[in-house]
Coordinates of C-alpha atoms in Angstrom, one line a residue:
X967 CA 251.8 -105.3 -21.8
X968 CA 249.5 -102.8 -19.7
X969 CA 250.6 -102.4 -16.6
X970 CA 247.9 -102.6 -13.1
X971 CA 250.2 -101.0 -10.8
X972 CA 248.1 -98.5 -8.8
X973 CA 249.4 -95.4 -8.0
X974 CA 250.0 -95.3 -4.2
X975 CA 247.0 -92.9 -2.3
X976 CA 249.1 -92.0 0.5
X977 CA 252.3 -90.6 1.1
X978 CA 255.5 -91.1 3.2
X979 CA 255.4 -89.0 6.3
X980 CA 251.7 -89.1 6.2
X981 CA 249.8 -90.2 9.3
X982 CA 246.9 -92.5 8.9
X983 CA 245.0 -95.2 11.2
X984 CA 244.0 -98.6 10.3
X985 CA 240.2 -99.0 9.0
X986 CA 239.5 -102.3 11.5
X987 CA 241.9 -102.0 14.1
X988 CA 242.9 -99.4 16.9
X989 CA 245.9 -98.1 15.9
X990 CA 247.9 -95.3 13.6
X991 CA 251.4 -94.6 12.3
X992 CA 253.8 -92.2 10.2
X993 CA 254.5 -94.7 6.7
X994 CA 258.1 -94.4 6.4
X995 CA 257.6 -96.5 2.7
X996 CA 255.8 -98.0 -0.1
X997 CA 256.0 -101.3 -1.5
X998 CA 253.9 -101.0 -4.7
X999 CA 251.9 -104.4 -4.4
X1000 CA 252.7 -106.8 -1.4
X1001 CA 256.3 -107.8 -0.8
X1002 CA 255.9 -109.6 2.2
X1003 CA 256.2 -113.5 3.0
X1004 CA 253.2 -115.8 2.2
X1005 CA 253.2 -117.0 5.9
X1006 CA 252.7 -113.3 6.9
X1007 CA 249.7 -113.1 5.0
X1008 CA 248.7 -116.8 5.4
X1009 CA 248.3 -115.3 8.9
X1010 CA 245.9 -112.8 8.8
X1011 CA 242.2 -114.0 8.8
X1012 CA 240.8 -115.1 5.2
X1013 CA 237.7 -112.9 6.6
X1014 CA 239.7 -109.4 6.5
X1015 CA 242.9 -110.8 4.4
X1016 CA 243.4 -108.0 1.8
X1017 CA 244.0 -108.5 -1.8
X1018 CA 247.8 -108.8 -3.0
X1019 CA 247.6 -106.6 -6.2
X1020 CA 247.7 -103.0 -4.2
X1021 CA 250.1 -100.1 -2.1
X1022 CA 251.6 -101.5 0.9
X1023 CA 252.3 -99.4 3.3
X1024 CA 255.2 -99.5 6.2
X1025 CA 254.0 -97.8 9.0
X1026 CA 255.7 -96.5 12.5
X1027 CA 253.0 -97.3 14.3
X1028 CA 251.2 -97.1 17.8
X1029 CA 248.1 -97.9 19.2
X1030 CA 247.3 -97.6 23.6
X1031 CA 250.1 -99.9 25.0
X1032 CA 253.0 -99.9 22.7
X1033 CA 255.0 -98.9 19.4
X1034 CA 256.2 -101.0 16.7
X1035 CA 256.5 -101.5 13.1
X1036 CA 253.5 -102.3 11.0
X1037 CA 252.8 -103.4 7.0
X1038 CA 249.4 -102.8 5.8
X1039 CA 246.9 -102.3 3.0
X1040 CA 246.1 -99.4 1.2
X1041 CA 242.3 -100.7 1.7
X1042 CA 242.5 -101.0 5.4
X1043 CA 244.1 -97.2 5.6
X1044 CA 242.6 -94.2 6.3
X1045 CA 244.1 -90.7 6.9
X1046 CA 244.4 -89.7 10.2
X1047 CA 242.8 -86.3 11.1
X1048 CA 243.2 -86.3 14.9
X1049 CA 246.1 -83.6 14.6
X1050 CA 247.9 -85.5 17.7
X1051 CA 251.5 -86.3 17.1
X1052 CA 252.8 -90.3 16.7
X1053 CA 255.1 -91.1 19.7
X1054 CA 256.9 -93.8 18.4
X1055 CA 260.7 -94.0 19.0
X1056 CA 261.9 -93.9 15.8
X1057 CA 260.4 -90.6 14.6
X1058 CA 263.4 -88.6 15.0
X1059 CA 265.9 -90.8 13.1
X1060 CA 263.6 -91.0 10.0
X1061 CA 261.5 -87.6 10.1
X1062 CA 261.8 -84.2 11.1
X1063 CA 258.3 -82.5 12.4
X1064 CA 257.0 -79.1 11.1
X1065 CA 255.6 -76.2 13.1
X1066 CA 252.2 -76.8 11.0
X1067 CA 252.0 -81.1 12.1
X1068 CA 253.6 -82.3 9.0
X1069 CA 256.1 -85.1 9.1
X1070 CA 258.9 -84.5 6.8
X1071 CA 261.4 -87.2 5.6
X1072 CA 265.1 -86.3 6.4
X1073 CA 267.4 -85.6 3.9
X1074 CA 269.7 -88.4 3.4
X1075 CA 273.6 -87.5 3.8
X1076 CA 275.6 -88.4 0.7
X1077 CA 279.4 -88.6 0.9

């Protein structure tokens, strides 16, 4: 059996905007093909609906009025080079920031 998995193009702690819509986000994880409900993606417009058989990306994201949690397509990503930090709420609990912009994952305590 060969396998079609892609190999996901961005990374967590990465910041990217959406390709059609007005916001951006930190992904805080991967799902390697979609793993969301059919009614999600029964929702979204048939004319920008994005194929099931690629990365999926969870992002904290923002965009002018609010914060919230967002799932989307590797094909509707694109990396964000604005250099401005993400404000969204959870940032601190998930990511620690870097003197040069980066957002790096926190180090999970084992016990």
């Amino acid at each position: 059996m060969v396998s079609t998995m892609k190999t996901a193009k961005f990374a967590i702690g990465q910041v990217v905007r959406h390709r059609l819509f007005p916001f951006r986000g930190i992904i805080f994880d991967v799902d390697p093909q979609f793993a969301n409900t059919d009614e999600w993606y029964e929702a979204i417009p048939a004319d920008v609906r994005p194929r099931k058989d690629q990365p999926f990306y969870h992002l904290l994201a923002e965009n002018s009025e609010t914060e919230y949690i967002a799932y989307v397509s590797e094909q509707n990503l694109l990396e964000d080079q604005s250099g401005e930090p993400v404000r969204h709420p959870q940032i601190k609990e998930m990511f620690d920031k870097k003197p040069d912009g980066r957002y790096e994952p926190k180090r999970q305590s084992r016990h």
